[in-house]
Amino acid sequence: MNASAGHGASVRIEACGKTFIDGTRALEPATLDIARGETLVLLGPSGCGKTTMLRIIAGLELPDAGGKVLFDGNDMTSVPIERRNVGMVFQSYALFPNMSVSDNIGYGLKIRGVPAKERAARVAELVALTNIAGLENRRIDQLSGGQRQRVALARAVAIRPGILLLDEPLTALDAALRDRLRGELNRLLRALGITTIYVTHDQAEAMELGDRVVVMQKGTIAQIGTPREIYFTPQSRFVAEFIGAANIIESPIENGYLVLPGGRQAIGIDANFPTVVAMIRPETIRVVETGSAPLSGVIDSISFIGDRQRLVISGVSNRLFTVDAPNTVQAKAGERVGLLISPEAVRLLPSES
Amino acid sequence: MSHRSFVWLCLLPLAVVTAAFFLLPMARLVVTGAEGPQGAAGYLAILTEPRYRATLINTVALAAATTIVTLIVATIAGMFLQRHRFPGRAVLIAMLTFPLAFPGVVIGFLIILLAGRQGLIGDLSNRVLGEKLVFAYSIYGLFLGYLYFSIPRVILTIMAAVQKLDVGLEEAARSLGASPWAVQRDVVLPALAPAFVASGAIAFATAMGAFGTAFTLATNIDVLPMLIYTEFTLAANFSTSAALSVGLGIITWFILALARSFSGSAVAAAG
């Protein structure tokens, strides 16, 4: 076992699908490689198959016949979870209510027969690492949500797992705490350098934590890429809309211009199509005087967010158009404004459903 | 009328009923127990008089054995029934809980049909071993009857507790390397502890005080409720039967309190 190197194992899942007894297809056969030390995020709405994929990797579900799970090239498909040496953090945390915080963290070591002294040292190390000093003798029901999350992480990491698996570890927390713990978790995962697979439905978490993000939809992999690739070059309308905010436009192209109710927008290539699907991110659009832009629309509403303001504009395309403007821009609802969009900011998407 | 006096007024019927049908007879019972020839020392006779003491020990031992065996059987069965779906499951659960409605007399009757002089077990052992096995009228028959009586009550409580158990706890223990046995020992059984205490208490108290079954099987059995009955109706010894009744109540209550305090930490932790 190479866990002491702090980089864990590489993972390969090969043609892993999952059909439940009642016939529901939770996961279409998928193949995926996860490099040693990489943090991979499985992202998607509920029911997209991301948790099923995690549970197959963990050994809590068997893939359908033909599917294989390999750790460091060794076939683990039929090895039960208790012998896979994976650390797992559950959405509910699943901390043992009949044990203290330190007994929870040390449980995996106790099961492995690690002597009490060595165990105590390792527990102390993790208590320091996860910043929960002073809570060692507390019962679980005496902890806050954030503290529980840290204990669950410490318990999973204590056994020096080859792979760390996290199933929506921040979902149960309130928004402010979630943001803070996300940063903390990121630093911790980088420090541990262990192979990590992280399941979430929150794209902000996926962006911040993932070396690579797997966007999933209805049991299939929609796109795999770095957070930047996923954000700037989505390969489908689903990915474009699921990651960040996106204006989706369906319109014809004439001589390299999108023809819209609010004007014409250059796309940077000379082409003609009867109809295309295009995406424009709200922050790539500049609000200007009506006369100085080819596109214009009427401000429907303004939401002041603080660091920026979000304008909803009608009359540009067939649906409402979202624009993120600097917080210094003076604008009023009902006002007609011009919109300046560089041709590179327009991304054409395959015109599927 | 102030809000407070309204609440007191609402509590009045409860207070009257409690006083008339619970406190007053209880007080009378306690007083009667001290009105025998020995006075208040009559209570001590429960412990000093060899026949009474033997009966008391018998009763507690029987109730404890019933409770422990019931918990073991009901836990295994309840866990299986809650976790598995199979054809006939609903029918099986219905059958297991069927005896809930039976009075002790019927339970005693069933035991006689099973292990009495004309019983099933006697017939079978007569054919196979050439000897008639009859134990319905002994303490073993009574034990069997109490088991039959207690298992349905306990099984339902355990099933409800198992249903509430977070499967994630077991998965977490397994991910940390725990074998199936270790998962049961370290996670499942501690989490079920409150259900064990609650349903075990009912099984124990029922076994301590059950009369109908003992009365039906009769003859060779000395348990406290039977002793109280004979002292009361046959010997017309009111003070002794009152003292024994109070003793039965206090001992049951004390043992239940003890069990609760022992499992107190587990109960609090699992809550």
Coordinates of C-alpha atoms in Angstrom, one line a residue:
Chain A
M1 CA 0.0 0.0 0.0
N2 CA 1.4 3.3 -1.0
A3 CA -0.9 5.5 1.2
S4 CA 2.0 6.8 3.3
A5 CA 3.2 8.7 0.2
G6 CA 0.1 10.7 0.6
H7 CA -1.1 10.3 -2.9
G8 CA -3.3 7.2 -2.7
A9 CA -4.3 5.0 -5.6
S10 CA -5.4 5.6 -9.1
V11 CA -8.9 4.6 -10.1
R12 CA -10.3 3.2 -13.3
I13 CA -13.9 2.3 -13.8
E14 CA -14.6 0.4 -16.9
A15 CA -18.1 0.1 -18.5
C16 CA -19.8 0.4 -15.1
G17 CA -23.5 0.6 -15.4
K18 CA -26.2 0.1 -12.8
T19 CA -29.7 -1.3 -13.2
F20 CA -31.6 -1.7 -10.0
I21 CA -33.8 -4.7 -9.2
D22 CA -37.0 -2.8 -10.1
G23 CA -35.5 -2.1 -13.6
T24 CA -34.5 1.5 -13.1
R25 CA -31.4 2.4 -15.0
A26 CA -29.4 4.6 -12.6
L27 CA -26.2 4.6 -14.6
E28 CA -25.5 3.9 -18.3
P29 CA -22.2 2.0 -18.7
A30 CA -19.4 4.6 -18.2
T31 CA -15.7 4.5 -18.3
L32 CA -13.5 6.9 -16.3
D33 CA -9.9 7.3 -15.3
I34 CA -8.9 9.1 -12.2
A35 CA -5.2 9.8 -11.7
R36 CA -3.3 9.3 -8.5
G37 CA -3.7 12.3 -6.2
E38 CA -6.4 13.9 -8.4
T39 CA -9.6 15.5 -7.1
L40 CA -12.4 14.5 -9.4
V41 CA -15.9 16.0 -8.9
L42 CA -19.0 14.2 -10.0
L43 CA -21.5 17.0 -10.6
G44 CA -25.2 16.9 -11.6
P45 CA -28.8 17.3 -10.5
S46 CA -30.4 14.7 -8.3
G47 CA -31.0 11.4 -10.0
C48 CA -28.2 11.9 -12.5
G49 CA -26.3 8.8 -11.3
K50 CA -23.4 10.5 -9.5
T51 CA -24.0 8.9 -6.2
T52 CA -24.5 5.5 -7.8
M53 CA -21.1 5.9 -9.5
L54 CA -19.5 6.9 -6.1
R55 CA -21.1 3.9 -4.4
I56 CA -19.8 1.5 -7.1
I57 CA -16.3 2.9 -6.6
A58 CA -16.7 2.5 -2.8
G59 CA -17.9 -1.0 -3.1
L60 CA -21.4 -0.4 -1.7
E61 CA -23.0 -1.3 -5.0
L62 CA -22.0 -3.9 -7.6
P63 CA -21.9 -2.7 -11.2
D64 CA -24.0 -4.6 -13.7
A65 CA -22.3 -7.6 -15.3
G66 CA -19.3 -6.5 -17.5
G67 CA -18.4 -3.5 -15.3
K68 CA -15.1 -3.4 -13.6
V69 CA -13.5 -1.2 -10.9
L70 CA -9.7 -1.1 -10.7
F71 CA -7.5 0.5 -8.1
D72 CA -3.9 0.9 -9.2
G73 CA -4.7 -1.5 -12.0
N74 CA -5.9 -4.3 -9.6
D75 CA -9.5 -5.5 -10.2
M76 CA -11.5 -4.6 -7.0
T77 CA -14.9 -5.3 -8.5
S78 CA -15.8 -8.2 -6.1
V79 CA -13.9 -6.9 -3.1
P80 CA -16.3 -5.6 -0.4
I81 CA -16.0 -2.1 0.9
E82 CA -14.4 -3.2 4.2
R83 CA -11.3 -4.4 2.3
R84 CA -11.0 -1.6 -0.3
N85 CA -9.2 0.8 2.1
V86 CA -11.4 3.8 1.1
G87 CA -12.3 6.7 3.3
M88 CA -15.8 7.8 3.0
V89 CA -17.7 10.9 4.1
F90 CA -21.5 10.6 4.0
Q91 CA -24.0 13.4 3.4
S92 CA -25.6 12.6 6.8
Y93 CA -22.0 12.2 8.2
A94 CA -23.1 8.9 9.8
L95 CA -21.1 9.5 12.9
F96 CA -21.5 6.8 15.6
P97 CA -23.8 8.3 18.3
N98 CA -22.6 5.8 20.9
M99 CA -18.9 6.9 20.6
S100 CA -17.1 10.1 21.5
V101 CA -15.4 12.3 18.9
S102 CA -12.0 10.7 19.4
D103 CA -13.5 7.2 19.4
N104 CA -15.2 8.0 16.1
I105 CA -12.0 9.2 14.5
G106 CA -10.0 6.2 15.9
Y107 CA -12.6 3.6 15.0
G108 CA -11.0 2.5 11.8
L109 CA -7.6 2.2 13.4
K110 CA -9.1 0.2 16.3
I111 CA -10.7 -2.2 13.8
R112 CA -7.3 -2.6 12.2
G113 CA -5.7 -3.5 15.5
V114 CA -3.5 -0.4 15.8
P115 CA -2.2 -0.2 19.4
A116 CA -3.9 2.3 21.7
K117 CA -0.9 4.6 22.0
E118 CA -0.3 4.9 18.2
R119 CA -4.0 5.3 17.7
A120 CA -4.1 8.2 20.2
A121 CA -1.2 9.9 18.4
R122 CA -2.9 9.6 15.0
V123 CA -6.2 10.9 16.4
A124 CA -4.4 13.9 17.9
E125 CA -2.8 14.6 14.5
L126 CA -6.2 14.6 12.8
V127 CA -7.8 16.7 15.5
A128 CA -5.2 19.3 14.9
L129 CA -5.5 19.0 11.1
T130 CA -9.2 19.4 11.0
N131 CA -9.2 22.1 13.7
I132 CA -11.5 20.5 16.3
A133 CA -9.2 20.6 19.3
G134 CA -11.1 20.6 22.6
L135 CA -14.0 18.5 21.2
E136 CA -12.3 15.1 21.6
N137 CA -14.5 13.9 24.5
R138 CA -17.8 15.3 23.3
R139 CA -20.7 13.2 22.3
I140 CA -21.8 13.5 18.7
D141 CA -25.1 15.1 19.6
Q142 CA -23.2 17.9 21.3
L143 CA -21.6 19.0 18.0
S144 CA -22.7 21.6 15.5
G145 CA -23.1 20.7 11.8
G146 CA -19.8 22.1 10.9
Q147 CA -18.0 20.3 13.7
R148 CA -19.7 17.0 12.6
Q149 CA -18.5 17.5 9.1
R150 CA -14.9 17.9 10.3
V151 CA -15.1 14.8 12.5
A152 CA -16.5 12.8 9.6
L153 CA -13.6 13.9 7.4
A154 CA -11.1 13.2 10.2
R155 CA -12.5 9.7 10.7
A156 CA -12.4 9.0 6.9
V157 CA -8.8 10.2 6.6
A158 CA -7.5 8.5 9.8
I159 CA -7.1 5.1 8.2
R160 CA -4.8 6.6 5.5
P161 CA -7.1 5.5 2.7
G162 CA -6.0 5.0 -0.9
I163 CA -9.0 6.9 -2.1
L164 CA -11.2 9.5 -0.3
L165 CA -14.9 9.5 -1.3
L166 CA -17.1 12.4 -0.3
D167 CA -20.9 12.3 -0.9
E168 CA -22.3 15.8 -0.8
P169 CA -20.3 16.6 2.4
L170 CA -21.4 20.2 2.6
T171 CA -25.1 19.9 1.5
A172 CA -26.4 19.6 5.1
L173 CA -24.9 22.9 6.2
D174 CA -26.3 26.5 5.9
A175 CA -25.0 28.7 3.1
A176 CA -22.5 30.9 5.0
L177 CA -20.9 27.9 6.7
R178 CA -20.8 26.0 3.5
D179 CA -18.8 28.7 1.8
R180 CA -16.3 28.9 4.6
L181 CA -15.9 25.1 4.9
R182 CA -15.5 24.8 1.1
G183 CA -12.4 26.8 1.2
E184 CA -11.1 24.9 4.2
L185 CA -11.9 21.6 2.6
N186 CA -10.0 22.7 -0.5
R187 CA -6.9 23.5 1.4
L188 CA -7.1 20.2 3.3
L189 CA -7.5 18.1 0.2
R190 CA -4.6 19.9 -1.5
A191 CA -2.5 19.3 1.6
L192 CA -3.4 15.6 1.8
G193 CA -2.8 15.2 -1.9
I194 CA -4.9 12.0 -1.8
T195 CA -7.0 10.7 -4.7
T196 CA -10.4 12.2 -4.0
I197 CA -13.8 11.7 -5.6
Y198 CA -16.4 14.3 -4.6
V199 CA -20.1 14.1 -5.4
T200 CA -22.1 17.3 -5.4
H201 CA -25.0 19.1 -7.1
D202 CA -23.5 22.5 -6.3
Q203 CA -21.5 23.9 -9.3
A204 CA -19.6 26.4 -7.1
E205 CA -18.3 23.5 -5.0
A206 CA -17.3 21.6 -8.2
M207 CA -15.5 24.6 -9.6
E208 CA -13.5 25.4 -6.5
L209 CA -12.6 21.8 -5.5
G210 CA -12.2 19.8 -8.7
D211 CA -9.1 19.3 -10.7
R212 CA -11.5 17.9 -13.2
V213 CA -15.3 17.9 -13.2
V214 CA -17.6 15.2 -14.6
V215 CA -21.0 16.7 -15.4
M216 CA -23.6 14.0 -15.4
Q217 CA -27.1 14.0 -16.7
K218 CA -29.7 11.2 -16.6
G219 CA -27.2 8.4 -15.9
T220 CA -24.7 9.5 -18.6
I221 CA -21.6 11.6 -18.6
A222 CA -22.4 14.9 -20.3
Q223 CA -18.8 16.3 -20.2
I224 CA -15.5 15.8 -18.5
G225 CA -13.0 18.6 -18.2
T226 CA -11.3 21.1 -16.0
P227 CA -13.6 23.7 -14.3
R228 CA -12.4 26.3 -16.9
E229 CA -13.2 24.0 -19.9
I230 CA -16.6 23.1 -18.5
Y231 CA -17.4 26.8 -18.0
F232 CA -16.0 28.4 -21.1
T233 CA -16.5 25.6 -23.6
P234 CA -19.6 23.6 -22.6
Q235 CA -20.3 20.9 -25.2
S236 CA -24.0 20.9 -24.7
R237 CA -26.9 23.1 -23.8
F238 CA -27.4 21.1 -20.6
V239 CA -23.8 21.7 -19.4
A240 CA -24.0 25.4 -20.4
E241 CA -27.2 25.9 -18.4
F242 CA -26.1 23.8 -15.4
I243 CA -22.8 25.5 -14.9
G244 CA -23.1 29.1 -14.0
A245 CA -25.7 31.4 -15.6
A246 CA -26.1 31.3 -19.4
N247 CA -28.2 33.1 -22.0
I248 CA -29.3 30.5 -24.5
I249 CA -30.3 31.8 -27.9
E250 CA -32.0 30.0 -30.7
S251 CA -31.8 32.0 -33.9
P252 CA -30.7 31.9 -37.6
I253 CA -27.2 33.0 -38.7
E254 CA -26.9 35.2 -41.7
N255 CA -23.4 36.0 -43.0
G256 CA -21.8 35.5 -39.7
Y257 CA -24.4 37.3 -37.6
L258 CA -27.0 36.0 -35.2
V259 CA -30.3 37.6 -36.3
L260 CA -32.2 38.6 -33.1
P261 CA -35.3 40.7 -32.3
G262 CA -32.9 43.2 -30.6
G263 CA -30.4 43.5 -33.4
R264 CA -27.6 41.6 -35.0
Q265 CA -24.6 40.0 -33.2
A266 CA -21.4 39.0 -34.8
I267 CA -20.1 35.5 -34.1
G268 CA -16.7 35.8 -35.6
I269 CA -17.1 33.2 -38.4
D270 CA -18.7 33.8 -41.7
A271 CA -21.5 31.3 -41.9
N272 CA -25.2 30.8 -42.8
F273 CA -27.5 28.5 -40.8
P274 CA -31.3 28.4 -40.7
T275 CA -31.1 27.9 -36.9
V276 CA -28.5 27.5 -34.2
V277 CA -28.2 27.3 -30.4
A278 CA -25.7 29.8 -29.0
M279 CA -24.7 30.6 -25.4
I280 CA -23.6 34.0 -24.0
R281 CA -22.4 34.3 -20.4
P282 CA -23.9 37.3 -18.5
E283 CA -20.6 38.7 -17.4
T284 CA -19.2 39.0 -21.0
I285 CA -21.8 41.6 -21.9
R286 CA -21.2 45.3 -21.6
V287 CA -24.1 47.7 -21.0
V288 CA -23.6 50.9 -23.2
E289 CA -25.6 53.8 -24.8
T290 CA -28.2 52.6 -27.2
G291 CA -26.6 54.2 -30.2
S292 CA -23.1 52.6 -29.7
A293 CA -24.1 48.9 -29.9
P294 CA -25.7 46.7 -32.5
L295 CA -28.0 45.0 -30.0
S296 CA -30.4 46.8 -27.7
G297 CA -33.2 45.9 -25.2
V298 CA -35.3 47.3 -22.4
I299 CA -34.3 46.8 -18.7
D300 CA -37.0 44.6 -17.1
S301 CA -35.6 44.5 -13.6
I302 CA -32.4 45.0 -11.7
S303 CA -31.1 43.0 -8.8
F304 CA -28.3 44.6 -6.8
I305 CA -26.0 41.8 -5.6
G306 CA -23.3 43.9 -4.0
D307 CA -20.1 43.2 -6.0
R308 CA -22.2 43.5 -9.2
Q309 CA -25.7 43.9 -10.4
R310 CA -27.8 41.6 -12.5
L311 CA -30.0 43.2 -15.2
V312 CA -32.8 41.3 -16.8
I313 CA -33.4 42.7 -20.3
S314 CA -36.3 42.0 -22.6
G315 CA -36.5 42.5 -26.4
V316 CA -33.0 41.2 -27.1
S317 CA -33.9 37.6 -28.0
N318 CA -37.1 35.5 -27.7
R319 CA -36.6 35.1 -24.0
L320 CA -35.3 37.3 -21.2
F321 CA -31.7 38.1 -21.4
T322 CA -29.4 38.2 -18.3
V323 CA -26.5 40.7 -18.0
D324 CA -24.1 41.1 -15.2
A325 CA -23.0 44.7 -15.0
P326 CA -20.4 46.4 -12.7
N327 CA -22.1 47.8 -9.6
T328 CA -21.2 51.3 -10.7
V329 CA -23.3 51.3 -13.8
Q330 CA -26.3 53.7 -13.4
A331 CA -29.4 52.0 -14.9
K332 CA -33.1 52.1 -14.3
A333 CA -35.9 49.7 -15.0
G334 CA -37.8 50.6 -18.2
E335 CA -34.7 52.2 -19.7
R336 CA -33.5 51.2 -23.2
V337 CA -29.8 50.2 -23.3
G338 CA -27.3 48.9 -25.8
L339 CA -25.5 45.6 -25.3
L340 CA -21.9 45.2 -26.5
I341 CA -20.8 41.5 -26.9
S342 CA -17.5 40.5 -28.4
P343 CA -17.8 37.7 -31.1
E344 CA -15.5 35.4 -29.0
A345 CA -18.1 35.5 -26.2
V346 CA -20.7 33.8 -28.4
R347 CA -20.4 30.0 -28.2
L348 CA -22.3 27.8 -30.6
L349 CA -23.7 24.6 -29.1
P350 CA -24.8 21.4 -30.8
S351 CA -28.6 21.9 -31.5
E352 CA -29.9 18.9 -29.7
S353 CA -33.2 18.8 -27.8
Chain B
M1 CA -60.6 33.0 34.7
S2 CA -56.9 33.3 34.3
H3 CA -55.1 31.0 32.0
R4 CA -53.5 29.2 34.9
S5 CA -56.6 28.4 36.8
F6 CA -58.2 27.2 33.5
V7 CA -55.3 24.7 33.2
W8 CA -55.9 23.5 36.8
L9 CA -59.6 23.1 36.1
C10 CA -58.8 21.0 33.1
L11 CA -56.6 18.8 35.2
L12 CA -59.3 18.3 37.9
P13 CA -61.0 15.2 36.3
L14 CA -57.6 13.5 35.9
A15 CA -56.8 14.3 39.6
V16 CA -60.1 12.9 40.8
V17 CA -59.7 9.7 38.8
T18 CA -56.1 9.3 39.9
A19 CA -57.0 9.7 43.5
A20 CA -60.1 7.5 43.4
F21 CA -58.9 4.6 41.4
F22 CA -55.1 4.7 41.9
L23 CA -53.9 6.5 45.0
L24 CA -56.6 5.5 47.4
P25 CA -56.6 1.7 46.7
M26 CA -52.7 1.8 46.6
A27 CA -52.7 3.5 50.0
R28 CA -55.2 1.0 51.4
L29 CA -53.1 -1.9 50.0
V30 CA -50.0 -0.6 51.7
V31 CA -51.9 -0.2 55.0
T32 CA -53.5 -3.6 54.8
G33 CA -50.1 -5.1 54.3
A34 CA -49.1 -3.9 57.7
E35 CA -52.2 -5.0 59.5
G36 CA -51.3 -8.7 59.9
P37 CA -50.4 -10.3 63.2
Q38 CA -46.8 -9.2 62.8
G39 CA -47.7 -5.6 61.9
A40 CA -45.3 -3.8 59.5
A41 CA -42.9 -6.6 59.9
G42 CA -45.3 -8.6 57.6
Y43 CA -43.4 -6.9 54.8
L44 CA -40.2 -8.4 55.9
A45 CA -41.7 -11.8 55.7
I46 CA -41.5 -11.6 51.9
L47 CA -37.8 -11.9 52.3
T48 CA -37.4 -13.9 55.5
E49 CA -40.1 -16.6 55.1
P50 CA -38.4 -19.3 53.0
R51 CA -41.4 -20.1 50.9
Y52 CA -42.1 -16.5 49.9
R53 CA -38.4 -15.9 49.3
A54 CA -38.1 -18.9 47.0
T55 CA -41.1 -17.8 45.1
L56 CA -39.8 -14.3 44.7
I57 CA -36.5 -15.6 43.4
N58 CA -38.3 -18.0 41.0
T59 CA -40.4 -15.2 39.7
V60 CA -37.6 -12.8 39.1
A61 CA -35.4 -15.5 37.5
L62 CA -38.3 -16.5 35.2
A63 CA -39.1 -12.9 34.2
A64 CA -35.4 -12.2 33.5
A65 CA -34.9 -15.3 31.4
T66 CA -38.1 -14.5 29.5
T67 CA -36.9 -11.0 28.8
I68 CA -33.4 -12.0 27.7
V69 CA -34.6 -14.9 25.4
T70 CA -37.4 -12.7 24.0
L71 CA -34.9 -9.9 23.2
I72 CA -32.6 -12.3 21.4
V73 CA -35.3 -14.0 19.3
A74 CA -37.2 -10.8 18.6
T75 CA -34.1 -8.8 17.6
I76 CA -32.9 -11.4 15.1
A77 CA -36.4 -11.9 13.7
G78 CA -37.3 -8.2 13.8
M79 CA -34.1 -7.2 12.0
F80 CA -34.6 -9.8 9.3
L81 CA -38.3 -8.9 8.8
Q82 CA -37.5 -5.2 8.5
R83 CA -34.6 -5.5 6.2
H84 CA -35.8 -8.1 3.8
R85 CA -38.7 -8.2 1.3
F86 CA -40.0 -11.6 0.4
P87 CA -43.3 -13.2 -0.6
G88 CA -45.4 -14.0 2.4
R89 CA -43.7 -11.4 4.6
A90 CA -46.9 -9.6 5.5
V91 CA -48.6 -12.8 6.4
L92 CA -45.6 -13.9 8.6
I93 CA -45.7 -10.6 10.5
A94 CA -49.4 -10.8 11.0
M95 CA -49.0 -14.4 12.3
L96 CA -46.2 -13.4 14.7
T97 CA -48.3 -10.6 16.2
F98 CA -51.5 -12.6 16.3
P99 CA -51.0 -13.7 20.0
L100 CA -51.1 -10.0 21.0
A101 CA -54.9 -10.4 21.4
F102 CA -54.8 -13.6 23.5
P103 CA -55.5 -13.5 27.2
G104 CA -53.1 -15.5 29.4
V105 CA -55.6 -18.4 29.7
V106 CA -55.5 -19.0 25.9
I107 CA -51.7 -18.9 26.0
G108 CA -51.8 -21.5 28.8
F109 CA -54.2 -23.6 26.8
L110 CA -51.9 -23.5 23.8
I111 CA -48.9 -24.6 25.9
I112 CA -51.0 -27.6 27.2
L113 CA -51.9 -28.5 23.7
L114 CA -48.2 -28.4 22.8
A115 CA -46.5 -29.9 25.9
G116 CA -49.3 -31.2 28.1
R117 CA -50.3 -34.8 28.8
Q118 CA -52.1 -35.2 25.5
G119 CA -49.8 -32.7 23.8
L120 CA -48.0 -32.7 20.5
I121 CA -44.5 -33.0 21.9
G122 CA -45.6 -35.9 24.2
D123 CA -47.1 -37.8 21.3
L124 CA -44.1 -37.3 19.2
S125 CA -41.5 -38.2 21.9
N126 CA -43.6 -41.2 22.8
R127 CA -43.4 -42.5 19.3
V128 CA -39.7 -41.7 18.8
L129 CA -38.2 -42.3 22.2
G130 CA -40.9 -44.4 23.8
E131 CA -41.3 -41.9 26.6
K132 CA -43.9 -39.2 27.0
L133 CA -42.3 -35.7 27.4
V134 CA -44.6 -33.5 29.4
F135 CA -43.5 -30.1 30.7
A136 CA -46.5 -27.8 30.3
Y137 CA -47.3 -27.8 34.0
S138 CA -43.8 -26.9 35.1
I139 CA -41.8 -23.7 35.1
Y140 CA -40.6 -24.6 31.6
G141 CA -44.1 -24.6 30.3
L142 CA -44.7 -21.2 31.9
F143 CA -41.5 -19.9 30.4
L144 CA -42.6 -21.0 27.0
G145 CA -45.9 -19.4 27.5
Y146 CA -44.3 -16.1 28.5
L147 CA -42.1 -16.2 25.5
Y148 CA -45.1 -16.7 23.3
F149 CA -46.7 -13.8 25.1
S150 CA -43.7 -11.4 24.9
I151 CA -42.2 -11.9 21.5
P152 CA -45.0 -10.2 19.5
R153 CA -44.8 -7.1 21.7
V154 CA -41.0 -6.9 21.5
I155 CA -40.8 -7.7 17.8
L156 CA -42.9 -4.7 16.8
T157 CA -40.8 -2.3 18.9
I158 CA -37.6 -3.7 17.4
M159 CA -38.9 -3.5 13.9
A160 CA -39.8 0.2 14.3
A161 CA -36.3 0.9 15.8
V162 CA -34.5 -1.0 13.0
Q163 CA -36.5 1.0 10.4
K164 CA -35.3 4.3 11.9
L165 CA -31.7 3.1 11.9
D166 CA -29.5 5.1 9.6
V167 CA -28.1 2.6 7.0
G168 CA -25.3 5.1 6.6
L169 CA -23.9 4.2 10.0
E170 CA -23.4 0.6 9.0
E171 CA -21.9 1.6 5.6
A172 CA -19.6 4.0 7.4
A173 CA -18.4 1.3 9.8
R174 CA -17.8 -1.0 6.9
S175 CA -15.9 1.6 5.0
L176 CA -13.6 1.9 8.0
G177 CA -12.9 -1.8 7.7
A178 CA -15.4 -3.3 10.2
S179 CA -16.5 -7.0 9.5
P180 CA -20.2 -7.8 9.6
W181 CA -19.9 -8.9 13.2
A182 CA -18.1 -5.8 14.2
V183 CA -20.8 -3.7 12.6
Q184 CA -23.4 -5.4 14.7
R185 CA -21.4 -5.2 17.9
D186 CA -20.2 -1.6 17.5
V187 CA -23.0 0.1 15.6
V188 CA -26.3 -1.7 15.3
L189 CA -26.8 -3.1 18.8
P190 CA -25.8 0.1 20.6
A191 CA -28.2 2.1 18.3
L192 CA -31.0 -0.3 19.2
A193 CA -30.3 -0.1 23.0
P194 CA -33.2 2.3 23.7
A195 CA -35.6 -0.1 22.0
F196 CA -34.1 -3.0 24.0
V197 CA -34.7 -1.2 27.3
A198 CA -38.3 0.0 26.4
S199 CA -39.5 -3.4 25.0
G200 CA -37.5 -5.4 27.5
A201 CA -39.1 -3.5 30.4
I202 CA -42.6 -4.4 29.1
A203 CA -41.6 -8.0 28.6
F204 CA -40.1 -8.1 32.1
A205 CA -43.1 -6.4 33.8
T206 CA -45.6 -8.6 32.0
A207 CA -43.7 -11.8 33.0
M208 CA -43.5 -10.6 36.6
G209 CA -47.2 -10.0 36.9
A210 CA -48.8 -12.4 34.4
F211 CA -51.4 -14.6 36.1
G212 CA -53.7 -16.2 33.6
T213 CA -51.1 -18.4 32.0
A214 CA -49.7 -19.5 35.4
F215 CA -53.3 -20.2 36.7
T216 CA -54.1 -22.3 33.6
L217 CA -51.0 -24.4 33.9
A218 CA -51.2 -24.3 37.7
T219 CA -50.2 -27.2 39.9
N220 CA -46.4 -27.3 40.2
I221 CA -45.6 -23.6 39.7
D222 CA -44.8 -21.1 42.4
V223 CA -44.7 -17.5 41.1
L224 CA -45.7 -14.4 43.0
P225 CA -49.1 -13.7 41.3
M226 CA -50.1 -17.3 42.0
L227 CA -48.9 -17.0 45.6
I228 CA -50.9 -13.8 46.1
Y229 CA -53.9 -15.6 44.7
T230 CA -53.7 -18.6 47.0
E231 CA -53.0 -16.4 50.1
F232 CA -55.9 -14.2 49.2
T233 CA -58.6 -16.7 48.2
L234 CA -57.6 -20.0 49.8
A235 CA -56.0 -18.8 53.0
A236 CA -58.0 -15.6 53.3
N237 CA -54.7 -14.0 54.5
F238 CA -55.4 -10.5 53.4
S239 CA -52.4 -8.8 55.0
T240 CA -49.9 -11.2 53.5
S241 CA -51.4 -11.0 50.0
A242 CA -51.4 -7.2 50.3
A243 CA -47.8 -7.1 51.4
L244 CA -46.8 -9.5 48.6
S245 CA -48.6 -7.3 46.1
V246 CA -46.8 -4.2 47.2
G247 CA -43.5 -6.2 47.2
L248 CA -44.2 -7.4 43.6
G249 CA -44.8 -3.8 42.5
I250 CA -41.7 -2.4 44.2
I251 CA -39.3 -5.1 43.0
T252 CA -40.5 -4.8 39.4
W253 CA -40.2 -1.1 39.5
F254 CA -36.7 -1.2 41.1
I255 CA -35.3 -3.7 38.5
L256 CA -36.7 -1.6 35.7
A257 CA -35.1 1.5 37.1
L258 CA -31.9 -0.3 37.5
A259 CA -31.9 -1.5 33.9
R260 CA -32.7 2.0 32.7
S261 CA -29.9 3.6 34.6
F262 CA -27.4 1.0 33.3
S263 CA -28.3 1.7 29.8
G264 CA -28.8 5.4 30.5
S265 CA -25.6 6.4 28.7
A266 CA -26.4 4.3 25.7
V267 CA -30.0 5.6 25.5
A268 CA -28.9 9.3 25.8
A269 CA -26.2 8.8 23.2
A270 CA -28.5 7.1 20.7
G271 CA -31.1 9.8 21.2

